XYZ file of C-alpha atoms in Angstrom:
658
model
C 31.451 -89.348 19.031
C 33.638 -92.099 20.456
C 34.701 -91.412 24.023
C 37.319 -94.137 24.405
C 39.912 -95.620 22.106
C 42.874 -97.935 22.405
C 46.489 -96.861 22.230
C 49.143 -99.561 21.887
C 52.747 -98.720 22.646
C 55.332 -100.155 20.266
C 58.099 -99.404 22.674
C 61.082 -100.660 20.724
C 60.382 -98.577 17.626
C 61.145 -95.220 19.250
C 64.417 -93.519 18.530
C 64.688 -90.082 20.211
C 65.465 -89.057 23.806
C 64.087 -86.391 26.115
C 63.424 -85.502 29.763
C 60.275 -84.563 31.657
C 60.116 -81.139 33.276
C 58.087 -80.226 36.368
C 57.312 -76.579 37.221
C 58.991 -74.805 40.153
C 57.412 -75.371 43.558
C 56.545 -72.226 45.529
C 56.857 -69.816 42.614
C 53.681 -67.740 42.975
C 53.293 -64.898 40.492
C 51.148 -61.813 40.348
C 49.160 -63.373 37.512
C 48.178 -66.214 39.881
C 46.559 -63.740 42.282
C 44.997 -61.770 39.419
C 43.473 -64.905 37.822
C 39.673 -64.714 37.471
C 37.312 -67.638 37.010
C 35.990 -65.987 33.842
C 39.082 -67.323 32.057
C 37.379 -70.731 31.763
C 34.164 -70.889 33.732
C 32.494 -67.948 35.479
C 30.681 -70.419 37.758
C 33.923 -72.020 38.971
C 34.615 -71.826 42.712
C 38.225 -72.984 42.267
C 40.536 -73.691 39.351
C 43.742 -75.620 38.724
C 46.376 -73.272 37.369
C 48.850 -76.006 36.539
C 49.404 -79.654 37.399
C 52.156 -82.073 36.530
C 52.607 -85.781 37.107
C 55.184 -88.339 36.158
C 55.462 -92.096 36.611
C 58.366 -94.460 36.179
C 59.266 -98.040 37.004
C 62.100 -98.597 39.467
C 63.538 -101.292 41.686
C 62.294 -101.330 45.259
C 65.405 -101.256 47.448
C 63.644 -103.232 50.204
C 62.074 -106.053 48.169
C 64.296 -105.892 45.057
C 61.090 -106.129 43.033
C 59.795 -103.590 40.542
C 57.552 -100.752 41.699
C 55.914 -97.807 40.021
C 57.009 -94.432 41.389
C 54.590 -91.570 40.862
C 55.193 -87.868 41.496
C 52.353 -85.336 41.578
C 52.462 -81.518 41.767
C 49.558 -79.084 41.494
C 48.862 -75.357 41.961
C 45.290 -74.085 42.149
C 43.339 -70.989 43.131
C 40.347 -70.700 45.469
C 37.938 -68.030 44.164
C 35.311 -68.026 46.917
C 34.117 -69.822 50.055
C 32.317 -72.453 47.982
C 35.723 -73.449 46.667
C 37.172 -74.267 50.104
C 36.338 -77.925 49.469
C 39.170 -77.990 46.919
C 41.507 -77.424 49.864
C 40.412 -80.733 51.436
C 42.895 -83.088 49.831
C 42.336 -86.833 49.491
C 45.024 -89.091 48.026
C 43.580 -92.542 47.158
C 45.834 -95.533 47.805
C 45.353 -99.149 46.715
C 45.908 -102.036 49.124
C 47.329 -105.255 47.710
C 47.787 -108.755 49.074
C 51.466 -108.134 49.795
C 51.586 -104.365 50.348
C 49.947 -101.030 49.663
C 50.658 -97.704 48.001
C 52.927 -95.492 50.133
C 52.863 -91.682 50.166
C 56.086 -89.776 50.899
C 57.767 -86.398 50.330
C 54.507 -84.568 50.940
C 54.704 -80.780 51.048
C 51.779 -78.361 50.930
C 51.534 -74.562 51.076
C 48.749 -71.997 51.137
C 49.699 -68.538 49.902
C 47.453 -65.569 50.696
C 47.724 -61.952 49.684
C 47.874 -59.965 52.955
C 48.124 -56.165 52.709
C 49.330 -56.526 49.147
C 52.105 -58.996 50.058
C 52.108 -62.799 49.616
C 52.195 -64.722 52.910
C 52.886 -68.477 52.922
C 51.430 -71.024 55.378
C 53.040 -74.465 55.427
C 51.063 -77.636 56.158
C 51.685 -79.123 59.596
C 52.565 -82.791 59.026
C 50.580 -83.637 62.171
C 47.457 -82.669 60.230
C 47.975 -85.515 57.744
C 46.198 -88.773 58.564
C 45.467 -92.121 56.915
C 42.085 -93.803 56.662
C 41.475 -97.456 55.791
C 38.255 -97.707 53.766
C 38.251 -101.461 53.188
C 40.697 -104.291 52.481
C 41.376 -102.949 48.977
C 41.354 -99.199 49.448
C 42.881 -96.556 51.760
C 43.131 -92.756 51.845
C 45.684 -90.156 52.889
C 43.876 -86.936 53.857
C 44.731 -83.398 54.913
C 43.240 -79.898 54.812
C 45.221 -76.948 53.522
C 45.925 -74.306 56.219
C 44.506 -70.756 56.394
C 42.178 -70.960 53.426
C 40.489 -67.725 52.369
C 38.968 -66.320 49.221
C 41.792 -65.822 46.732
C 44.153 -68.408 48.301
C 46.736 -70.087 46.097
C 47.013 -73.739 47.083
C 50.044 -75.815 46.115
C 51.113 -79.304 47.107
C 53.182 -82.195 45.840
C 53.918 -85.760 46.911
C 55.464 -89.015 45.799
C 53.681 -92.369 45.780
C 55.246 -95.829 45.560
C 52.960 -98.452 43.993
C 54.101 -102.062 44.560
C 52.002 -103.475 41.690
C 53.074 -102.924 38.087
C 50.042 -104.577 36.441
C 48.183 -101.262 36.235
C 50.658 -98.548 35.331
C 49.732 -95.270 36.987
C 46.844 -93.578 35.167
C 46.015 -89.887 35.053
C 42.818 -87.855 35.388
C 42.909 -84.773 33.195
C 39.403 -83.804 34.235
C 38.025 -83.259 37.743
C 35.198 -81.414 39.494
C 36.939 -78.051 38.954
C 38.295 -76.624 35.667
C 41.989 -76.790 34.816
C 44.093 -74.406 32.769
C 46.927 -76.863 32.161
C 47.480 -80.562 32.904
C 50.567 -82.549 31.917
C 51.400 -86.192 32.488
C 54.620 -88.016 31.629
C 54.741 -91.833 31.669
C 58.123 -93.598 31.485
C 57.564 -97.229 30.500
C 60.523 -99.648 30.178
C 60.901 -101.323 26.799
C 60.531 -104.695 28.528
C 56.847 -103.952 29.145
C 53.932 -103.410 26.772
C 50.839 -101.745 28.189
C 47.428 -101.266 26.653
C 46.326 -97.700 27.332
C 42.816 -96.320 26.939
C 42.102 -92.609 26.690
C 38.581 -91.814 27.888
C 36.441 -88.727 27.715
C 35.254 -86.309 25.050
C 37.936 -83.658 25.570
C 40.834 -84.228 23.177
C 44.508 -83.940 24.065
C 46.148 -80.622 23.225
C 49.359 -82.453 22.410
C 51.137 -85.767 22.901
C 54.568 -87.082 22.009
C 56.606 -90.228 22.411
C 60.404 -90.395 22.709
C 62.981 -92.829 24.030
C 64.652 -92.212 27.362
C 67.972 -94.043 27.311
C 68.939 -96.500 30.074
C 66.087 -95.480 32.370
C 66.097 -98.805 34.234
C 68.813 -101.247 35.263
C 67.867 -104.848 36.131
C 70.463 -107.472 37.084
C 73.172 -105.174 35.774
C 71.522 -104.691 32.396
C 70.372 -101.237 31.187
C 66.976 -100.820 29.497
C 65.501 -97.908 27.596
C 62.084 -96.426 28.319
C 59.298 -95.066 26.184
C 58.571 -91.590 27.535
C 55.005 -90.566 26.705
C 54.007 -86.941 27.354
C 50.346 -85.924 27.337
C 49.169 -82.314 27.646
C 45.624 -81.014 27.903
C 44.704 -77.340 28.264
C 41.545 -75.403 29.139
C 39.748 -78.390 30.607
C 36.154 -77.824 31.751
C 34.982 -79.165 35.097
C 33.206 -82.503 34.969
C 29.785 -81.946 36.526
C 27.810 -85.006 37.565
C 24.080 -84.941 36.947
C 21.176 -87.321 37.465
C 20.856 -90.456 35.340
C 24.462 -91.346 34.688
C 26.660 -94.372 35.263
C 30.121 -94.154 36.853
C 31.819 -90.794 36.256
C 35.044 -92.673 35.462
C 33.418 -93.799 32.193
C 33.283 -90.231 30.899
C 35.962 -88.086 32.571
C 38.936 -87.270 30.390
C 41.610 -89.633 31.674
C 44.149 -92.244 30.637
C 44.306 -95.809 32.005
C 46.939 -98.519 31.547
C 46.943 -102.284 31.794
C 49.882 -104.649 31.289
C 49.558 -106.649 28.074
C 52.839 -108.628 27.935
C 56.489 -108.338 28.876
C 59.936 -109.598 27.936
C 61.778 -111.611 30.560
C 65.339 -110.646 31.402
C 66.588 -114.156 30.631
C 64.798 -114.189 27.257
C 61.303 -114.992 26.036
C 58.031 -113.130 26.115
C 55.150 -113.679 28.510
C 51.556 -112.638 27.831
C 49.617 -111.152 30.716
C 46.400 -110.226 28.948
C 44.435 -113.459 28.765
C 41.986 -114.754 26.204
C 38.390 -115.492 27.153
C 39.206 -119.178 26.717
C 41.777 -118.796 29.520
C 39.308 -116.882 31.686
C 36.545 -119.458 31.122
C 38.827 -122.207 32.369
C 39.957 -120.103 35.332
C 36.403 -119.305 36.409
C 34.924 -122.766 35.924
C 37.805 -124.477 37.753
C 37.843 -121.964 40.620
C 36.718 -123.548 43.891
C 34.695 -120.521 44.920
C 33.047 -119.976 41.532
C 32.823 -122.809 39.004
C 32.888 -125.589 41.591
C 29.971 -123.956 43.427
C 27.923 -123.637 40.214
C 28.232 -127.402 39.792
C 26.995 -128.353 43.287
C 23.760 -130.010 42.139
C 24.113 -132.482 45.007
C 23.278 -129.769 47.551
C 19.710 -129.546 46.200
C 19.024 -133.188 45.300
C 16.886 -133.903 48.389
C 15.297 -130.429 48.438
C 14.001 -130.315 44.862
C 10.886 -132.527 45.285
C 9.539 -130.134 47.921
C 10.525 -127.005 45.989
C 8.930 -128.209 42.733
C 5.816 -129.933 44.087
C 3.443 -127.338 42.564
C 5.413 -126.657 39.358
C 4.167 -128.090 36.060
C 6.515 -126.665 33.432
C 10.042 -125.271 33.080
C 9.057 -121.673 33.823
C 7.059 -122.753 36.864
C 10.038 -124.776 38.135
C 12.363 -121.801 37.653
C 10.004 -119.439 39.485
C 9.633 -121.874 42.391
C 13.430 -122.248 42.683
C 13.957 -118.476 42.447
C 11.450 -117.888 45.248
C 12.986 -120.623 47.408
C 16.556 -119.305 47.128
C 15.473 -115.679 47.702
C 13.570 -116.647 50.868
C 16.104 -119.063 52.323
C 19.444 -117.262 51.881
C 19.551 -113.702 53.179
C 22.142 -111.370 51.610
C 25.174 -110.244 53.617
C 25.677 -107.343 51.164
C 29.142 -108.605 50.198
C 29.744 -108.106 46.484
C 32.367 -109.454 44.090
C 32.858 -112.535 41.936
C 35.793 -114.004 43.868
C 36.498 -114.775 47.509
C 35.550 -117.465 50.001
C 32.354 -119.196 48.933
C 30.404 -122.296 49.901
C 26.782 -122.547 48.831
C 26.126 -125.533 51.085
C 27.114 -123.489 54.133
C 25.120 -120.467 52.918
C 22.028 -122.649 52.653
C 22.590 -124.154 56.103
C 23.045 -120.812 57.896
C 20.501 -119.007 55.655
C 22.960 -116.221 54.912
C 25.571 -115.583 52.266
C 27.246 -113.147 49.912
C 25.565 -112.034 46.727
C 27.727 -114.546 44.874
C 26.723 -117.374 47.249
C 23.054 -116.660 46.600
C 23.185 -116.491 42.824
C 25.594 -119.412 42.428
C 23.171 -121.375 44.621
C 20.399 -120.330 42.248
C 22.397 -121.534 39.227
C 23.225 -124.860 40.908
C 19.594 -125.464 41.904
C 18.256 -124.577 38.448
C 20.806 -126.939 36.899
C 19.852 -129.697 39.354
C 16.258 -129.332 38.116
C 17.417 -129.932 34.536
C 17.166 -126.294 33.468
C 19.720 -124.462 31.310
C 21.342 -121.970 33.695
C 24.559 -119.988 33.273
C 26.470 -117.442 35.314
C 26.495 -113.873 34.008
C 29.268 -111.658 35.372
C 28.844 -107.903 35.052
C 29.951 -104.509 36.300
C 27.439 -102.394 38.217
C 26.593 -98.847 37.166
C 28.807 -97.199 39.796
C 31.713 -99.538 39.019
C 32.213 -98.456 35.409
C 31.947 -100.207 32.072
C 33.840 -103.363 31.186
C 36.570 -103.627 28.576
C 35.168 -105.454 25.538
C 38.506 -105.655 23.730
C 40.258 -108.088 26.065
C 39.389 -109.859 29.336
C 39.888 -107.885 32.538
C 38.323 -109.826 35.393
C 38.878 -106.964 37.826
C 36.303 -104.992 35.795
C 33.537 -107.316 37.028
C 32.048 -107.017 40.509
C 28.678 -108.805 40.324
C 27.244 -112.153 39.246
C 23.659 -113.121 38.407
C 21.979 -116.149 36.823
C 21.047 -116.346 33.148
C 18.268 -118.866 32.540
C 17.433 -120.077 29.033
C 14.022 -121.612 28.334
C 13.481 -122.212 24.634
C 14.148 -118.947 22.811
C 13.583 -116.851 25.945
C 16.311 -115.808 28.389
C 15.754 -114.506 31.922
C 18.271 -112.660 34.085
C 17.801 -113.454 37.782
C 19.157 -111.973 40.992
C 17.841 -113.850 44.031
C 19.856 -111.645 46.416
C 17.166 -108.943 46.111
C 14.036 -110.583 47.623
C 11.604 -107.912 46.385
C 12.594 -108.258 42.721
C 10.013 -109.825 40.393
C 11.202 -112.874 38.445
C 13.305 -111.792 35.460
C 13.934 -108.206 36.606
C 17.482 -107.211 37.563
C 18.134 -104.397 40.063
C 18.715 -101.101 38.298
C 22.374 -100.982 39.407
C 23.002 -104.039 37.184
C 21.720 -102.392 33.985
C 25.087 -101.341 32.629
C 25.983 -102.388 29.096
C 27.206 -105.938 28.486
C 27.808 -108.849 30.802
C 29.768 -112.009 30.102
C 27.768 -115.247 30.178
C 29.714 -118.245 31.538
C 28.059 -121.536 30.467
C 29.147 -124.927 31.820
C 30.190 -126.557 28.547
C 30.325 -123.827 25.895
C 32.602 -120.818 25.367
C 31.617 -117.641 27.189
C 29.948 -114.829 25.251
C 28.827 -111.221 25.626
C 25.202 -110.586 26.517
C 23.431 -107.225 26.349
C 21.849 -106.418 29.713
C 18.509 -104.637 29.394
C 15.701 -103.932 31.842
C 12.886 -106.416 31.245
C 10.225 -104.096 32.712
C 9.636 -100.363 32.706
C 9.319 -97.990 35.645
C 5.512 -97.669 35.633
C 3.121 -95.763 37.894
C -0.578 -95.033 37.408
C -2.649 -92.718 39.611
C -6.459 -92.632 39.633
C -8.158 -89.855 41.634
C -11.901 -89.662 42.270
C -12.611 -86.607 44.422
C -14.882 -83.661 45.080
C -14.538 -80.106 46.347
C -16.495 -79.852 49.570
C -18.466 -76.777 50.746
C -15.653 -76.262 53.308
C -13.105 -75.740 50.501
C -11.379 -79.104 50.729
C -10.565 -81.608 48.000
C -11.596 -84.972 49.377
C -11.651 -88.381 47.736
C -9.915 -91.620 46.875
C -6.452 -91.909 45.282
C -5.440 -95.289 43.883
C -1.786 -95.774 42.921
C -0.638 -98.778 40.878
C 3.125 -99.400 40.637
C 5.021 -102.062 38.707
C 8.538 -102.749 37.515
C 11.119 -100.505 39.149
C 8.429 -98.211 40.611
C 6.933 -101.210 42.422
C 10.357 -102.318 43.606
C 11.155 -98.873 45.045
C 7.816 -98.733 46.879
C 8.258 -102.225 48.339
C 11.768 -101.342 49.520
C 10.445 -98.217 51.247
C 7.714 -100.242 52.936
C 10.327 -102.774 54.052
C 12.547 -100.036 55.480
C 9.584 -98.676 57.447
C 9.054 -102.090 59.129
C 5.282 -102.032 58.538
C 2.665 -100.690 56.143
C 1.196 -98.440 58.853
C 4.586 -96.901 59.599
C 5.200 -96.384 55.863
C 1.870 -94.561 55.493
C 2.574 -92.473 58.602
C 5.897 -91.306 57.144
C 4.255 -90.679 53.774
C 1.617 -88.534 55.475
C 4.355 -86.520 57.215
C 6.110 -85.882 53.889
C 2.945 -84.345 52.372
C 1.929 -81.486 54.697
C -0.748 -80.250 52.287
C -2.459 -83.661 52.039
C -3.851 -85.744 54.895
C -4.283 -89.514 54.571
C -7.483 -90.515 56.352
C -7.556 -94.246 55.511
C -5.316 -96.617 53.596
C -5.104 -100.086 52.138
C -2.052 -101.490 50.341
C -2.329 -104.747 48.391
C 0.288 -107.152 46.992
C 3.154 -106.004 49.201
C 4.564 -109.546 49.269
C 3.124 -110.674 45.913
C 6.060 -109.342 43.964
C 4.866 -110.696 40.612
C 1.759 -108.496 40.916
C 1.474 -104.709 40.718
C 1.584 -102.938 44.066
C -1.752 -101.223 44.667
C -2.139 -98.396 47.210
C -5.586 -97.005 48.019
C -5.774 -93.820 50.101
C -8.693 -91.772 51.323
C -7.199 -88.266 51.174
C -8.126 -84.731 52.108
C -6.394 -81.464 51.270
C -7.166 -77.801 51.918
C -7.816 -76.045 48.614
C -9.599 -72.774 49.452
C -9.742 -70.559 52.526
C -12.852 -68.663 51.434
C -15.538 -70.328 49.314
C -17.522 -67.076 49.057
C -15.222 -65.502 46.471
C -16.512 -65.174 42.913
C -13.431 -66.920 41.514
C -11.303 -69.650 43.074
C -7.939 -70.992 41.921
C -6.381 -74.433 42.444
C -3.621 -76.467 40.815
C -4.622 -79.778 39.228
C -0.948 -80.865 39.277
C -0.639 -81.882 42.918
C -0.036 -85.566 42.061
C 3.552 -86.484 41.090
C 4.305 -82.912 40.064
C 7.614 -82.182 38.308
C 8.935 -79.175 40.198
C 12.639 -79.370 39.350
C 14.427 -79.979 36.068
C 17.033 -82.748 36.523
C 18.961 -81.367 33.536
C 20.581 -77.956 33.997
C 23.841 -77.988 32.040
C 24.368 -75.981 28.880
C 25.988 -79.064 27.394
C 26.340 -82.642 28.573
C 29.069 -84.765 27.000
C 27.923 -88.092 28.444
C 24.638 -89.984 27.953
C 21.475 -89.702 30.006
C 21.160 -93.303 31.197
C 17.835 -94.052 32.898
C 18.437 -97.801 32.905
C 14.818 -98.496 31.915
C 11.805 -96.995 30.183
C 9.579 -94.783 32.329
C 5.846 -94.124 32.222
C 3.513 -92.193 34.547
C -0.245 -91.941 33.947
C -2.627 -89.740 35.948
C -6.395 -89.918 35.609
C -8.396 -87.534 37.779
C -12.054 -86.626 38.170
C -12.937 -83.767 40.550
C -16.563 -82.872 41.199
C -17.140 -79.128 41.661
C -19.418 -77.637 44.329
C -22.953 -76.734 43.357
C -23.293 -73.433 41.469
C -19.660 -73.543 40.292
C -18.257 -74.039 36.815
C -14.809 -73.940 35.200
C -13.848 -70.441 34.063
C -10.341 -71.307 32.883
C -8.039 -74.304 32.890
C -4.656 -75.390 31.487
C -4.864 -75.830 27.736
C -4.636 -79.305 26.261
C -0.997 -79.920 25.527
C 0.956 -82.553 23.621
C 4.720 -82.642 23.207
C 7.005 -85.348 21.814
C 10.726 -85.950 21.895
C 12.509 -86.630 18.614
C 13.191 -90.174 17.397
C 10.213 -91.538 19.361
C 12.076 -90.726 22.553
C 8.994 -89.981 24.622
C 5.985 -87.724 24.996
C 3.856 -85.740 27.406
C 0.111 -85.177 27.128
C -2.398 -83.227 29.161
C -6.102 -83.267 28.327
C -9.085 -82.041 30.318
C -12.840 -81.803 29.902
C -15.812 -80.622 31.986
C -18.975 -82.707 31.969
C -21.667 -81.243 34.194
C -20.074 -80.465 37.545
C -17.139 -82.866 37.013
C -13.736 -81.755 35.743
C -11.787 -84.707 34.342
C -8.196 -84.585 33.224
C -5.532 -87.062 32.118
C -1.762 -86.799 32.045
C 0.702 -89.086 30.301
C 4.464 -88.852 30.809
C 6.651 -91.275 28.840
C 10.386 -91.686 28.377
C 10.558 -94.372 25.691
C 14.309 -95.004 25.624
C 16.601 -96.218 28.415
C 19.558 -94.186 27.098
C 19.669 -90.771 25.423
C 22.846 -89.609 23.702
C 24.566 -86.278 24.443
C 23.099 -84.857 21.240
C 19.583 -85.446 22.673
C 20.335 -83.711 25.977
C 19.059 -80.229 25.133
C 15.826 -81.749 23.849
C 15.310 -83.550 27.164
C 16.121 -80.381 29.081
C 13.536 -78.408 27.084
C 11.016 -81.265 27.474
C 11.182 -81.002 31.269
C 11.213 -77.180 31.232
C 7.983 -76.980 29.232
C 6.251 -79.521 31.475
C 7.286 -77.518 34.544
C 5.888 -74.344 32.972
C 2.582 -76.023 32.137
C 2.262 -77.386 35.663
C 2.449 -73.856 37.070
C -0.980 -73.030 35.603
C -4.188 -73.245 37.647
C -7.787 -74.226 37.192
C -10.105 -71.257 37.769
C -13.657 -71.966 38.913
C -16.389 -69.382 39.380
C -19.889 -69.174 40.727
C -22.629 -69.542 38.145
C -25.118 -67.364 40.084
């Protein structure tokens, strides 16, 4: 099922007229108090009864420029204490170079049923405060007064948006269900917007009419296209593990200015072609000019490449040099102040500084390097239909050697060569070469998330399981381990914290190899001890063989999931164990051998065990063989985990032989 499609407004072809209608503020009915969550979702803690929004374009009296005016009104019910969070209101506001969104005309009321009569509590305006998150984003926040179970919450406000490039969008879906949501957009005929409707929930109804003389500019009247969208009985959007940005999947509508007619005649395109964007990026002082700074590395290259014999060796040496010599400042984005020469001198720079330095150095060494701009997983997907530079928030290097391409991010010093951080694995990126047109490139993880455990242990006469556990981690599993070791400041501190997190297992000795050799697998060797039995004199003893990397919780708990399960990479875990039993003991019962596979070669789980003499050996294999599973595969994944969890609840039973 497609979850996004493009709507194009042909504004001048509309011939009717109509007006938008809000619902009455403060009109609380008996049916509002009688409303039960069973109407839509018996698990709902709160529910929107009705919401209405409308946007229009008007002249700003102060600046005489055009602004977008947005009006929002909502009424919702709190069912229980867990729903009180829906009474903490946050209004997001954008901050622009020459202004920011302004909230006005805010009113808010809580209505409670007290002794069978409705009692209203008005919001104290002193309880409203603004918070500046960063230079692009601010919040207006307040908490509804006198919340209790059964409260009816209602509030409305106006918002003035000084930028008209993105017409005000609308979220039909949120973290609580909604009975009714209506949005009315009034767009002047001078302006054409591309609008994308996202999400799997379809509109209940939509209509388009002409609103006559809705805007007057320089004395001239202009009609508007009035678009009305209604959606009813909207389920809550519940976020689960293994997903990209929720904005990719929530039912919502987004607008972007395509072109407009000038008052004095003529038409001006706003949506650019990729040819325009290529020129803009490559001629930008902070982007393209920095990619071309081969001169910065001219004197450094002989030292960097002294041990390199081929193109791949040169690239690896350059990657290592940049990663070690420019520390990340954690500033993201593809635009802004940038100077790779300064970043190299002070050994610190933004993510863009680091990876543009990498591209420049690779190019200086005669290698074919390009910039690849992308959107991270929490930033949403990019628009493939037309260029929207604001969609992109990250840049990496794309290196081409023969038929092989490598994606490189030198801002993450513990990443192996050719492996991008998981937050970059998000659909397509746009490759920006020096002398050729840009093109889309599919971003995939070059390595899997792989862990292998090998246990060689015995059950002692004191009832302990004691032995050696060797853990080998590579790909994303190795990266995660190295980051945890780095955060702990030392290997010893890392092991100490690990020991504290496993109260049933004691680490007696440890050795960790290849912490800094990021191209090699990370190898951890632990001498461990764990209490298995309190009384070894019993005829039968029970212990779980699944104490290594046990799956105790199912990450998938919805009855239906309308968005993909996106792991980002393949995943594999192998466990090989050999446990020697005490003298005069044998296995009386053990988990049955078990094999299960997902459909379409999506993955498998295996458990096999065997007793040879006094040694019980068992192997486990857990594989997820696809980075992305569609919504139609969700229930299969859920069942896959559930059956593994059930198997791992079974014990090994050993008994005395005489």
